[in-house]
Amino acid sequence: MERPPLTVLETDVLIVGAGGAGMSAAIAAAEAGKQVMMTDRSLIGRGGATIMAQMTVAVALGEQEPDDWRFHYADTLAAGRGLCSEPLARLLCEEGVAAIRKMDEWGVGWARADGHLTQAHAPGHDRPRCVYVDFLDTGPAVATTLRTQVAKDKRIRRIGDLLIVDLLLHAGRVVGAVALHLASGQPVLIRAAATIIATGGLTRLYRRNSASVNMGGDGYALALRAGARLIDMEFVQFFPIGHLAPRLVGFDPIMWDPFRYKLGGRLLNGRGEEFVESYGHQAESGGYTVTRDAATYAILKEVEAGRGTPAGGAYLSFRHVPEARLREAFGPIIDRLAANGIDLTQTMIEVAPTAHYHMGGIRVDADMATDVPGLFAAGEAVGGANGANRLSGNAITEALTFGAVAGRSAAALAPQGDGVADDDLPDDVPDMAALTALAEPIVDWLRASAPAGAVPVAEMIVALQDVMQNDVGPFRNEAGLHRAADAIKALRARLGDALPGDTGPQDPVRVDGLDLRNMLMVAEAVVIAATARTESRGAHQRDDHPGMLDEWTVNQTLAWQGGQWTLVVQPVERLPASSIDLAVEAHA
Ligand SMILES: Cc1cc2nc3c(=O)[nH]c(=O)nc-3n(C[C@H](O)[C@H](O)[C@H](O)COP(=O)(O)OP(=O)(O)OC[C@H]3O[C@@H](n4cnc5c(N)ncnc54)[C@H](O)[C@@H]3O)c2cc1C
């Protein structure tokens, strides 16, 4: 049968993933005068974590109380338990101020009171610092605002339904990508002078997660296969109070957090007792001070000790809060809760840790450049800024800030003209004929069909999620990590080399097959890094190696070459102590 001709596209800057980071990158690269192609395996601006975020964005605006980005930076480093890349943390906190102001100018609608932006006090921050859009609308408002800006710029071409399968390398440089167009089932070849990975995190690797199905860590696998290094892969953040019970339809599982900020919901064990102070933290009654890693630890230890709730978590109670205050803080949400049969004056909510964010990711410098020429990364896909534990609200700031930097850096590498003609391109980007030849193996792989049902990929994804949840979750030990490594190897052998499924349009088996290929690779990276780190720090808790060790105040990077992993321990990137004066005055 004759094959349809290969669809071939070209651009100055290719962006993989259209969440907060990808859209910010697109806007910045287009502002620098470049042609941008923004791709997403889902709908543009609707496929990842950004649109799901319901809560807060941390930034030292000094609107609620005097503040300075340096205080935010100090808090970020403290939460990161010694492992933050200081240049990246600085970028997040310092540049975040302008990024959040710009969103305000673009009409995002940050909540205001008495003529200033409202800033909530979240755990780990030394003062009220987190802006938000009421009620639970932060992520949707951020995504809508960016989508509107993107749509205004004719230099940005938006292509949804396009799953980037692999990056193309020529003379050690990334020069484009091969994608699968999901609607048609056809491969697509893209030539690009610069590529930005903005694919978000990996929390779909876990059975209990707050993610969308697009968050299986594709970007990490793309980066690894292109020769880039990953950093801090062992640090997966579990959000301590993900919703567990009673049944709740139409809400995000992490929706309770902003109401804890506002009202000080009480965390109780199955016996109705407050417990975080018995894990060495200050009592929280009516407040909210314990960081995510510490709260996750305390809840799971209570469950392990037989003091959990019936569904296996802890209670979150607002029963001490007067009804009028509940109504004021929850606004219209209170009626939606009532429709789910939840009356907070009577009902306690059961909550438990859920995989939520990844502190690790692609290793970049402060220009968002990876080790591989032509390849940049941004947003949650980047590792290192948040060290071993992320503060509430830092992730949206990270996505917007790192996205803009990556967009500018990629634009600087792209051709000087305003087109993508062969003679405009940097010398090391091949012409289209050479690129097509380069892409042939992966295009052929995508065009071959394997017998349907031969490999139960959907089932295997669930099996992998179980393995990760049980043995590579918030508590780890050597035996469990070895079990996980063996299970991953067995699943990989079972998947084999051929891509399962049909070559027709919208074949879910084919997509699951591509996802599983990436998820196995990324899961293995997490397991290797977690096995090597023989201490407990932040989000990485080892039952067999309790306590944080000075000699482990180092980062681990992972590379994958010729089918082999290379793990390297390296010093944490520090800024000269004199470069940041932490004794500054806070300002409004
Ligand atoms: C439920 C939830 C609530 C959250 N709440 C908050 C909060 O209140 N405050 C905060 O700071 N942070 C919050 N976070 C974290 C924060 O939302 C994310 O870290 C941040 O939005 C990540 O942005 P991003 O642009 O890097 O990635 P994403 O927004 O996840 O976007 C990645 C995009 O890449 C696409 N993609 C993936 N793989 C491919 C591929 N192979 N080809 C093409 N496209 C691909 C996806 O479809 C997706 O659209 C929350 C996260 C979740 C899940």
XYZ file of C-alpha atoms and ligand atoms in Angstrom:
641
model
C 0.000 0.000 0.000
C 1.306 3.460 -0.860
C 2.109 5.583 2.128
C 0.778 9.134 2.407
C 3.571 11.692 1.990
C 5.300 12.727 5.208
C 4.034 16.061 6.564
C 6.994 18.376 6.965
C 6.920 21.594 9.010
C 9.570 24.143 9.918
C 10.045 26.900 12.432
C 12.642 28.962 14.222
C 11.599 27.880 17.707
C 9.748 24.647 18.422
C 7.985 24.450 21.776
C 6.956 21.059 23.103
C 4.063 21.528 25.542
C 1.674 24.449 25.825
C 1.194 24.933 29.568
C 2.249 28.020 31.502
C 5.931 27.519 30.638
C 5.372 26.724 26.953
C 3.016 29.631 26.388
C 5.320 32.064 28.228
C 8.209 30.815 26.096
C 6.177 31.265 22.920
C 5.263 34.841 23.811
C 8.893 35.717 24.626
C 10.344 34.084 21.481
C 7.746 35.776 19.277
C 8.421 39.132 20.960
C 12.057 38.597 19.950
C 10.835 38.436 16.339
C 11.027 34.675 15.734
C 8.600 32.271 14.127
C 7.332 29.972 16.845
C 5.590 26.620 16.619
C 3.800 25.748 19.826
C 2.768 22.118 19.986
C 0.820 20.090 22.480
C -0.401 16.509 22.610
C -3.638 17.940 23.969
C -5.427 21.235 23.300
C -3.240 24.325 23.441
C -3.224 25.691 26.993
C -5.535 23.013 28.321
C -3.510 19.859 28.585
C -1.292 19.981 31.649
C -1.016 21.104 35.250
C -1.245 24.851 34.653
C -4.946 24.890 33.930
C -5.547 22.524 36.857
C -3.846 24.703 39.470
C -6.491 26.111 41.722
C -4.546 27.884 44.339
C -1.661 30.224 44.768
C 1.322 31.822 43.102
C 4.251 32.820 45.312
C 5.963 36.108 44.602
C 7.488 38.866 46.739
C 5.290 41.742 45.624
C 5.053 43.310 49.067
C 1.390 44.153 48.530
C 0.013 42.512 51.656
C 3.061 43.112 53.827
C 6.458 44.613 52.970
C 8.598 41.963 51.251
C 11.632 41.499 49.006
C 12.517 38.750 46.510
C 15.543 37.916 48.680
C 13.265 36.775 51.532
C 11.362 34.572 49.102
C 14.720 33.232 47.901
C 15.854 32.468 51.473
C 12.584 30.594 52.135
C 12.917 28.654 48.864
C 16.465 27.562 49.768
C 15.395 26.546 53.285
C 12.499 24.461 51.937
C 14.853 22.875 49.364
C 16.907 21.398 52.262
C 20.258 22.503 50.852
C 19.808 21.185 47.314
C 18.401 24.151 45.343
C 20.406 25.302 42.384
C 20.921 28.842 43.620
C 21.049 30.518 40.192
C 17.709 28.908 39.282
C 16.107 29.680 42.654
C 17.256 33.268 42.334
C 15.791 33.542 38.852
C 12.465 32.178 40.074
C 12.214 34.596 42.996
C 13.719 37.700 41.389
C 12.247 37.530 37.878
C 8.988 36.128 39.218
C 8.032 39.608 40.401
C 7.939 41.035 36.854
C 6.240 37.906 35.481
C 3.384 38.116 37.986
C 3.005 41.887 37.438
C 2.822 41.269 33.695
C 0.036 38.734 34.217
C -1.759 41.411 36.226
C -1.374 43.897 33.336
C -2.778 41.249 31.011
C -5.865 41.046 33.190
C -5.463 37.704 34.962
C -7.582 39.000 37.843
C -5.465 38.399 40.956
C -7.726 38.798 44.001
C -7.647 42.327 45.463
C -8.783 43.911 48.697
C -8.613 47.566 49.746
C -6.809 48.561 46.563
C -3.938 46.061 46.775
C -3.382 42.471 45.670
C -4.269 39.961 48.363
C -1.365 37.719 49.374
C -2.021 34.586 51.417
C 0.406 33.079 53.917
C 1.365 29.555 52.860
C 3.546 27.099 54.829
C 7.281 27.686 54.572
C 6.922 31.332 53.514
C 7.951 33.860 56.160
C 5.056 36.204 55.348
C 1.894 36.467 53.230
C 3.264 36.064 49.700
C 0.875 34.059 47.542
C -1.446 35.750 45.064
C -4.452 33.876 43.728
C -7.603 34.206 41.681
C -10.790 33.573 43.660
C -12.477 31.067 43.972
C -10.167 28.174 43.047
C -9.661 29.794 39.649
C -5.928 30.528 39.620
C -4.814 27.995 36.995
C -7.728 28.474 34.606
C -7.237 32.263 34.794
C -3.478 31.964 34.166
C -4.060 29.614 31.220
C -6.790 31.797 29.688
C -4.682 34.944 30.016
C -1.692 33.327 28.315
C -3.856 31.759 25.590
C -5.249 35.211 24.819
C -1.757 36.711 24.516
C -0.575 33.809 22.369
C -3.572 34.115 20.054
C -2.792 37.796 19.458
C 0.669 37.101 18.026
C 0.624 35.933 14.431
C 4.201 34.689 14.704
C 3.016 31.878 16.967
C 1.594 28.874 15.170
C -0.450 26.652 17.486
C -0.729 22.948 16.797
C -2.645 20.771 19.233
C -3.140 17.012 19.021
C 0.544 16.644 18.152
C 2.520 14.287 20.362
C 6.252 14.848 20.079
C 7.796 11.374 19.955
C 11.522 12.028 19.620
C 13.964 14.849 19.025
C 16.307 14.766 16.046
C 20.035 15.200 16.501
C 22.551 16.238 13.891
C 26.235 16.728 14.695
C 25.395 16.728 18.415
C 22.732 19.425 18.079
C 18.940 19.201 18.339
C 17.540 20.215 14.951
C 13.874 19.297 15.173
C 11.534 16.496 16.100
C 9.306 13.705 14.905
C 5.728 13.839 16.131
C 2.600 11.743 15.881
C -0.488 13.612 14.742
C -3.079 11.948 16.939
C -6.139 12.808 14.850
C -4.749 11.213 11.700
C -2.293 8.703 13.182
C 0.364 10.056 10.818
C 3.961 10.996 11.644
C 5.040 14.630 11.207
C 8.573 15.933 10.734
C 9.498 19.328 12.203
C 12.703 21.243 11.528
C 13.645 23.840 14.119
C 16.694 25.949 14.868
C 15.948 25.728 18.597
C 13.648 23.496 20.657
C 12.189 24.053 24.123
C 10.861 21.173 26.221
C 7.974 22.453 28.377
C 6.156 19.205 28.984
C 5.612 19.526 32.747
C 6.168 16.766 35.306
C 5.890 13.017 35.831
C 3.231 12.437 38.472
C 1.221 10.106 36.259
C 3.856 7.528 37.203
C 1.949 7.116 40.495
C -1.425 5.497 41.082
C -2.552 8.298 43.380
C -1.798 11.555 41.591
C -3.201 14.987 40.948
C -2.117 14.959 37.309
C -3.655 14.712 33.869
C -2.854 11.777 31.587
C -0.396 14.010 29.726
C 1.982 14.133 32.661
C 3.869 10.869 32.308
C 7.259 12.568 31.987
C 7.562 12.671 28.185
C 9.944 15.629 28.283
C 12.429 13.828 30.527
C 12.529 10.871 28.148
C 12.897 13.157 25.111
C 15.778 14.960 26.813
C 17.508 11.736 27.876
C 17.331 10.198 24.404
C 18.744 13.432 22.966
C 21.734 13.220 25.340
C 20.709 15.808 27.957
C 21.177 15.181 31.676
C 18.494 15.046 34.350
C 18.977 16.225 37.921
C 17.433 15.335 41.325
C 15.091 12.705 39.870
C 14.478 11.138 43.295
C 12.525 14.140 44.568
C 8.843 13.623 43.789
C 6.595 15.859 45.832
C 3.529 14.332 47.435
C 0.830 16.816 48.255
C -0.171 15.919 51.817
C -3.882 16.671 51.812
C -5.207 15.283 48.528
C -8.917 14.531 48.770
C -9.698 10.933 49.772
C -13.311 10.782 51.017
C -16.267 11.340 50.972
C -17.071 11.218 47.266
C -16.462 14.615 45.645
C -17.303 15.289 42.012
C -16.282 18.368 40.031
C -13.286 19.407 42.129
C -9.605 19.003 41.932
C -8.219 16.579 44.548
C -5.979 19.256 46.000
C -8.701 21.855 46.391
C -8.605 22.042 50.208
C -5.302 23.846 50.533
C -6.343 27.475 49.939
C -9.094 27.088 52.503
C -6.574 25.842 55.014
C -4.568 29.025 54.376
C -7.601 31.151 54.914
C -9.270 29.324 57.773
C -6.654 27.141 59.412
C -8.380 23.775 58.887
C -7.245 21.272 61.536
C -5.416 18.081 60.604
C -6.476 15.182 62.866
C -5.713 11.486 62.995
C -8.344 8.746 62.989
C -8.811 9.247 66.747
C -9.554 12.930 66.280
C -6.182 14.056 67.718
C -3.829 16.674 66.274
C -0.551 14.949 65.534
C 1.977 17.003 63.553
C 3.670 18.261 66.717
C 4.562 14.694 67.671
C 6.810 14.664 64.576
C 8.875 17.576 65.857
C 6.855 20.436 64.360
C 5.154 23.292 66.103
C 1.478 22.716 66.921
C -0.686 23.863 64.020
C -4.080 24.176 65.648
C -5.971 26.825 63.676
C -2.816 27.639 61.665
C -1.009 26.087 58.718
C 2.749 25.986 59.038
C 4.130 22.550 58.223
C 5.707 22.139 54.778
C 4.517 19.485 52.318
C 7.280 16.942 52.859
C 6.894 17.074 56.641
C 3.078 16.864 56.562
C 3.177 13.934 54.115
C 5.568 12.119 56.423
C 3.440 12.740 59.516
C 0.174 11.595 57.880
C 1.653 8.391 56.471
C 3.347 7.547 59.769
C 0.018 7.942 61.599
C -1.647 5.607 59.097
C 1.212 3.127 59.461
C 0.775 3.216 63.250
C -2.914 2.286 62.869
C -4.172 5.791 63.640
C -5.449 6.590 60.136
C -9.007 7.352 59.033
C -11.326 4.661 57.608
C -10.219 5.410 54.025
C -6.531 5.429 55.015
C -5.546 9.054 55.570
C -6.090 11.879 58.054
C -9.071 14.112 58.768
C -9.186 17.730 57.719
C -11.710 19.522 59.874
C -13.260 22.964 59.508
C -15.876 22.189 62.171
C -14.379 24.755 64.555
C -14.950 27.569 62.040
C -18.217 29.510 62.385
C -20.608 28.973 59.489
C -20.571 32.640 58.444
C -16.773 32.556 58.072
C -16.934 29.317 56.121
C -19.441 30.868 53.740
C -17.313 33.989 53.301
C -14.110 32.043 52.598
C -15.600 29.305 50.409
C -17.909 31.656 48.480
C -19.911 29.782 45.828
C -17.891 26.617 46.504
C -19.935 25.965 49.649
C -23.056 25.271 47.556
C -21.133 22.974 45.229
C -19.906 21.074 48.291
C -23.483 20.850 49.545
C -24.447 19.323 46.192
C -21.883 16.613 46.984
C -23.518 16.107 50.392
C -20.690 17.830 52.286
C -21.578 20.221 55.108
C -18.305 21.434 56.567
C -19.897 22.445 59.861
C -20.595 18.725 60.395
C -18.439 16.657 58.045
C -14.713 16.061 58.351
C -12.878 15.437 55.079
C -10.486 12.508 54.713
C -7.240 13.493 53.019
C -4.037 11.651 52.090
C -0.790 12.348 50.217
C -0.999 12.294 46.424
C 1.839 12.611 43.864
C 1.718 16.230 42.787
C 4.909 17.813 41.465
C 8.449 16.903 40.538
C 11.376 18.864 41.935
C 13.788 17.011 39.640
C 13.966 17.270 35.884
C 16.095 18.419 32.994
C 19.340 20.070 34.018
C 19.661 23.576 32.623
C 21.756 26.680 33.200
C 20.287 30.075 34.049
C 19.533 30.607 30.313
C 17.450 27.406 30.384
C 19.961 25.767 28.039
C 20.504 22.011 28.449
C 23.845 20.292 27.845
C 22.810 19.694 24.233
C 23.118 22.590 21.787
C 19.787 23.702 20.368
C 17.816 22.253 23.286
C 16.246 24.285 26.103
C 13.751 23.415 28.834
C 11.312 25.352 31.008
C 8.754 24.990 33.770
C 8.225 21.850 35.807
C 10.243 19.937 33.215
C 13.334 21.683 34.639
C 14.972 20.275 37.772
C 16.926 21.918 40.539
C 15.267 25.224 41.413
C 13.320 23.776 44.336
C 15.841 21.267 45.658
C 14.401 18.489 47.834
C 11.027 20.129 48.481
C 9.018 22.880 46.773
C 7.225 25.698 48.545
C 3.526 26.231 47.804
C 3.028 28.623 44.919
C 6.560 28.358 43.497
C 5.579 26.181 40.537
C 3.428 28.610 38.583
C 6.030 31.324 39.166
C 8.677 28.888 37.932
C 6.647 28.056 34.811
C 6.078 31.694 33.849
C 9.604 32.873 34.659
C 11.592 29.988 33.201
C 9.310 29.952 30.154
C 10.080 33.578 29.346
C 13.835 33.037 29.800
C 13.797 29.914 27.620
C 11.848 31.757 24.914
C 14.411 34.552 24.826
C 17.386 32.162 24.844
C 15.958 29.971 22.089
C 15.160 33.054 20.018
C 18.762 34.203 20.330
C 19.896 30.926 18.783
C 17.371 30.968 15.968
C 18.181 32.516 12.566
C 18.562 36.238 12.200
C 16.009 36.680 9.428
C 12.287 36.473 9.970
C 11.896 33.259 8.045
C 12.975 29.654 8.222
C 14.407 29.282 4.717
C 17.412 26.969 4.375
C 19.883 29.807 3.894
C 18.642 31.564 7.057
C 19.352 28.620 9.312
C 22.497 28.139 11.393
C 25.084 26.094 9.439
C 24.698 23.035 11.645
C 20.968 22.624 10.926
C 20.597 20.196 7.992
C 18.517 20.883 4.909
C 15.133 19.238 4.641
C 16.321 16.291 2.539
C 19.039 15.463 5.056
C 16.619 15.890 7.946
C 14.097 13.561 6.323
C 16.788 10.910 5.968
C 17.755 11.413 9.604
C 14.145 10.948 10.710
C 13.550 7.819 8.648
C 14.051 5.159 11.361
C 11.630 6.768 13.785
C 9.116 7.585 11.040
C 9.218 3.957 9.869
C 8.781 2.764 13.457
C 5.676 4.934 13.823
C 4.291 3.707 10.499
C 4.633 0.018 11.293
C 1.650 -1.620 12.936
C 1.876 -4.360 15.542
C -0.870 -6.890 16.180
C -3.630 -5.425 18.336
C -3.949 -6.909 21.816
C -0.523 -8.570 21.720
C 0.698 -6.321 24.526
C -1.864 -5.076 27.080
C -0.343 -1.594 27.365
C -3.113 0.062 29.393
C -2.872 -2.734 31.960
C 0.909 -2.377 32.025
C 0.641 1.360 32.735
C -1.528 0.576 35.758
C 0.975 -2.084 36.866
C 3.791 0.477 36.644
C 1.753 3.013 38.629
C 1.219 0.405 41.339
C 4.913 -0.402 41.494
C 5.825 3.273 41.801
C 3.145 3.957 44.406
C 4.037 0.979 46.575
C 7.811 0.951 46.336
C 8.931 4.401 45.146
C 6.367 6.577 46.945
C 6.958 8.882 49.903
C 8.727 6.094 51.879
C 11.384 4.006 50.221
C 13.859 1.306 51.160
C 16.442 -0.751 49.353
C 14.353 -3.912 49.034
C 11.387 -1.999 47.607
C 13.560 -0.034 45.191
C 15.155 -3.247 43.913
C 11.708 -4.760 43.503
C 10.670 -1.697 41.491
C 13.774 -1.872 39.312
C 13.068 -5.542 38.513
C 9.405 -4.836 37.766
C 10.343 -2.003 35.401
C 12.792 -4.259 33.556
C 10.143 -6.949 33.202
C 7.583 -4.463 31.889
C 10.107 -3.127 29.399
C 10.894 -6.625 28.135
C 7.182 -7.272 27.745
C 6.640 -4.032 25.811
C 9.418 -4.945 23.401
C 10.698 -2.757 20.580
C 7.689 -2.608 18.282
C 5.067 0.040 18.910
C 1.794 -1.714 19.694
C -1.491 -0.750 18.101
C -2.799 0.412 14.808
C -1.557 3.178 12.519
C -5.019 4.659 12.088
C -6.440 7.853 13.606
C -6.751 8.294 17.386
C -5.521 4.836 18.299
C -5.398 4.728 22.120
C -3.224 1.604 22.145
C -0.554 3.377 20.115
C -0.610 6.394 22.446
C -0.468 4.141 25.521
C 2.477 2.354 23.926
C 4.355 5.626 23.412
C 3.477 6.713 26.941
C 4.578 3.444 28.483
C 7.908 3.605 26.634
C 8.582 7.016 28.196
C 7.100 6.227 31.603
C 9.327 3.160 31.992
C 12.419 5.168 31.169
C 11.531 7.977 33.546
C 10.449 5.604 36.332
C 13.809 3.884 36.031
C 15.569 7.239 36.405
C 13.627 7.925 39.627
C 14.435 4.468 40.981
C 18.163 4.725 40.185
C 18.496 8.128 41.835
C 16.394 7.066 44.859
C 18.445 3.893 45.327
C 21.711 5.798 45.241
C 20.659 8.460 47.785
C 21.187 6.640 51.065
C 19.739 9.298 53.364
C 16.352 10.945 53.975
C 15.828 14.520 52.845
C 12.721 16.463 51.920
C 10.501 14.454 49.609
C 12.909 11.494 49.567
C 12.423 9.467 52.767
C 14.282 6.174 53.198
C 13.049 3.872 55.974
C 16.441 2.180 55.905
C 18.442 5.435 55.933
C 16.635 7.878 58.236
C 18.067 11.352 58.743
C 19.764 13.888 56.531
C 23.519 13.528 56.047
C 25.931 16.377 55.319
C 27.823 14.336 52.750
C 24.577 14.035 50.773
C 24.228 17.795 50.311
C 24.948 17.151 46.644
C 22.898 16.771 43.481
C 22.747 13.646 41.358
C 22.599 13.856 37.580
C 21.632 11.062 35.242
C 22.480 10.577 31.586
C 21.497 7.799 29.225
C 23.947 6.908 26.491
C 24.031 3.845 24.295
C 21.421 2.150 26.452
C 23.404 2.710 29.673
C 22.706 5.016 32.608
C 25.445 7.220 34.032
C 24.878 8.674 37.488
C 27.141 11.486 38.617
C 27.203 13.121 42.036
C 28.018 16.793 41.817
C 28.216 19.831 44.097
C 25.121 21.986 44.401
C 25.400 25.113 42.266
C 25.878 28.026 44.635
C 25.992 31.764 44.092
C 28.833 33.680 45.767
C 27.653 34.420 49.335
C 28.344 38.106 48.770
C 26.101 38.346 45.695
C 22.828 38.430 47.612
C 22.375 40.671 50.617
C 19.816 38.936 52.799
C 19.890 41.775 55.313
C 17.828 44.025 53.027
C 14.835 45.991 54.213
C 11.472 44.636 53.164
C 9.515 47.060 50.997
C 5.960 47.549 49.907
C -3.973 19.829 40.356
C -2.769 20.717 40.434
C -2.830 21.901 41.153
C -1.712 22.728 41.247
N -1.789 23.906 41.942
C -0.726 24.748 41.973
C -0.812 26.023 42.608
O -1.839 26.399 43.136
N 0.290 26.829 42.601
C 1.456 26.444 42.007
O 2.429 27.213 42.013
N 1.550 25.251 41.383
C 0.500 24.415 41.354
N 0.612 23.194 40.719
C 1.843 22.893 39.973
C 1.857 23.729 38.701
O 0.539 23.822 38.201
C 2.758 23.123 37.633
O 4.029 22.849 38.153
C 2.920 24.086 36.469
O 1.654 24.531 36.014
C 3.661 23.401 35.339
O 3.579 24.189 34.185
P 4.312 23.694 32.873
O 3.959 24.661 31.813
O 5.719 23.416 33.176
O 3.626 22.283 32.560
P 2.102 21.914 32.248
O 1.159 23.012 32.571
O 1.873 20.602 32.898
O 2.084 21.766 30.674
C 2.772 20.746 30.010
C 2.127 20.525 28.654
O 2.948 19.662 27.892
C 2.123 18.830 27.106
N 2.906 17.658 26.708
C 3.401 16.688 27.503
N 4.064 15.793 26.778
C 3.993 16.188 25.485
C 4.484 15.657 24.249
N 5.182 14.511 24.190
N 4.213 16.320 23.098
C 3.488 17.475 23.118
N 3.003 18.001 24.257
C 3.264 17.382 25.421
C 0.943 18.523 28.008
O -0.192 18.131 27.268
C 0.761 19.862 28.719
O -0.197 20.675 28.072
C -0.509 22.356 40.613
C -0.452 21.152 39.894
C -1.564 20.339 39.804
C -1.470 19.064 39.029
